[in-house]
Amino acid sequence: MTRIIADISMSLDGFVTGPDPGPDNGLGTGGEALHTWAFSDDPDERSLLAEMTKRSGAVVLGRRLFDVVDGPGGWDDEIGYGAREVGKPSFVVVTGSPPESVRLTELDWTFVTTGIEDAVATARERAEAASRARGEDLDVIVMGGGATVGSALAAGLVDILSLHLAPVVLGSGTPLFVDGVPCTLAQRSVTPTSTATHLVYDVI
């Protein structure tokens, strides 16, 4: 069964970037500390990352995040979704209009201009096709940014919320939970590692 998993790193005070994020400063000032766990050589953190990317049939992201990862200082063979793991999923971008060009042409990009619901539906189709091809259940990962994850939660599209809680207080930045939209969760697991606490919830 294909699950929709919102997966994002967050500070103790609820921010998924530091202040002043932008194309040349994707995680904002101090925001790099949120993703220390993803670049760690800690075997527990490597295992968590490997399992997540292994089960990723498709990934949803917003346009601002796409502009960061596809920009000159963005993803490459060493840094990026699944860069140190095997296989790469399809990527679905929620956007007002497709970009004129794409730098990372080796990745499978689909641009959806009709909102988060259609983007998640498209990603589900890609993940289900990949599941059939590989003979195993694969998931859709909604990876960010914060507005994209928040919109998916508010629209009731998410089955599982996976938070990587970094031991940092940023003071300001991009909040994950906005607009007062309630979300009922049931705790599934808590995994402490050397640089983060990994929290997994079923979304009720």
Tab-separated table of C-alpha atoms in Angstrom, residues 13-111:
chain	number	residue	atom	x	y	z
A	13	ASP	CA	10.774	26.061	18.420
A	14	GLY	CA	8.954	24.773	15.337
A	15	PHE	CA	10.880	26.240	12.395
A	16	VAL	CA	11.942	24.312	9.273
A	17	THR	CA	14.352	27.027	8.122
A	18	GLY	CA	16.278	29.740	9.880
A	19	PRO	CA	15.527	33.432	9.223
A	20	ASP	CA	15.954	34.950	5.738
A	21	PRO	CA	15.752	31.805	3.572
A	22	GLY	CA	16.185	32.273	-0.178
A	23	PRO	CA	17.617	30.726	-3.351
A	24	ASP	CA	21.181	31.396	-2.171
A	25	ASN	CA	20.419	30.624	1.479
A	26	GLY	CA	17.969	27.739	1.228
A	27	LEU	CA	17.788	26.816	4.914
A	28	GLY	CA	18.089	30.379	6.163
A	29	THR	CA	20.581	31.677	8.693
A	30	GLY	CA	21.580	28.846	11.011
A	31	GLY	CA	19.231	26.417	9.304
A	32	GLU	CA	21.977	23.997	8.325
A	33	ALA	CA	21.842	22.694	11.903
A	34	LEU	CA	18.427	21.202	11.127
A	35	HIS	CA	19.929	18.685	8.712
A	36	THR	CA	23.075	17.690	10.604
A	37	TRP	CA	21.554	14.251	11.122
A	38	ALA	CA	21.162	13.664	7.359
A	39	PHE	CA	24.911	14.094	6.770
A	40	SER	CA	26.040	12.235	9.869
A	41	ASP	CA	28.099	9.060	9.834
A	42	ASP	CA	26.218	7.829	12.893
A	43	PRO	CA	25.100	4.290	11.906
A	44	ASP	CA	21.610	4.791	13.355
A	45	GLU	CA	21.101	7.974	11.350
A	46	ARG	CA	22.511	6.369	8.197
A	47	SER	CA	20.054	3.500	8.683
A	48	LEU	CA	17.078	5.848	9.098
A	49	LEU	CA	17.987	7.784	5.963
A	50	ALA	CA	18.642	4.639	3.930
A	51	GLU	CA	15.304	3.101	4.894
A	52	MET	CA	13.393	6.264	4.000
A	53	THR	CA	15.020	6.704	0.605
A	54	LYS	CA	14.722	2.991	-0.179
A	55	ARG	CA	10.945	3.171	0.272
A	56	SER	CA	10.520	6.432	-1.688
A	57	GLY	CA	8.559	5.875	-4.881
A	58	ALA	CA	7.950	9.588	-5.480
A	59	VAL	CA	8.764	12.856	-3.721
A	60	VAL	CA	6.657	16.036	-3.567
A	61	LEU	CA	8.257	19.444	-3.066
A	62	GLY	CA	7.295	23.081	-3.489
A	63	ARG	CA	8.620	25.486	-6.104
A	64	ARG	CA	10.802	27.479	-3.729
A	65	LEU	CA	12.546	24.317	-2.584
A	66	PHE	CA	12.925	23.195	-6.194
A	67	ASP	CA	14.615	26.494	-7.062
A	68	VAL	CA	17.096	25.883	-4.240
A	69	VAL	CA	17.925	22.254	-5.067
A	70	ASP	CA	18.062	22.863	-8.836
A	71	GLY	CA	20.097	26.059	-8.430
A	72	PRO	CA	23.882	26.361	-8.958
A	73	GLY	CA	24.639	25.526	-5.313
A	74	GLY	CA	21.971	22.843	-5.015
A	75	TRP	CA	21.953	19.072	-5.364
A	76	ASP	CA	24.728	17.132	-7.035
A	77	ASP	CA	26.049	13.563	-6.982
A	78	GLU	CA	27.161	13.952	-3.361
A	79	ILE	CA	24.375	16.108	-1.902
A	80	GLY	CA	20.696	15.569	-2.628
A	81	TYR	CA	17.769	13.264	-2.047
A	82	GLY	CA	19.164	9.744	-2.023
A	83	ALA	CA	22.548	10.931	-3.319
A	84	ARG	CA	24.408	8.521	-1.050
A	85	GLU	CA	21.806	5.780	-1.396
A	86	VAL	CA	20.667	3.488	-4.203
A	87	GLY	CA	18.056	4.566	-6.735
A	88	LYS	CA	16.287	7.876	-7.212
A	89	PRO	CA	12.511	8.398	-7.107
A	90	SER	CA	10.329	10.579	-9.308
A	91	PHE	CA	9.990	14.201	-8.165
A	92	VAL	CA	6.734	16.164	-8.343
A	93	VAL	CA	6.902	19.945	-7.911
A	94	VAL	CA	3.922	22.075	-6.851
A	95	THR	CA	4.265	25.327	-8.773
A	96	GLY	CA	2.366	28.199	-10.347
A	97	SER	CA	4.246	27.688	-13.606
A	98	PRO	CA	6.952	25.263	-14.774
A	99	PRO	CA	10.547	26.560	-14.940
A	100	GLU	CA	12.016	27.493	-18.302
A	101	SER	CA	14.820	24.979	-17.810
A	102	VAL	CA	16.034	22.323	-15.369
A	103	ARG	CA	19.675	21.838	-14.348
A	104	LEU	CA	19.226	18.370	-12.861
A	105	THR	CA	18.061	16.736	-16.074
A	106	GLU	CA	19.111	13.269	-14.910
A	107	LEU	CA	16.225	13.274	-12.411
A	108	ASP	CA	12.578	12.617	-13.289
A	109	TRP	CA	10.720	15.922	-12.738
A	110	THR	CA	6.974	16.557	-13.084
A	111	PHE	CA	5.566	20.061	-12.538
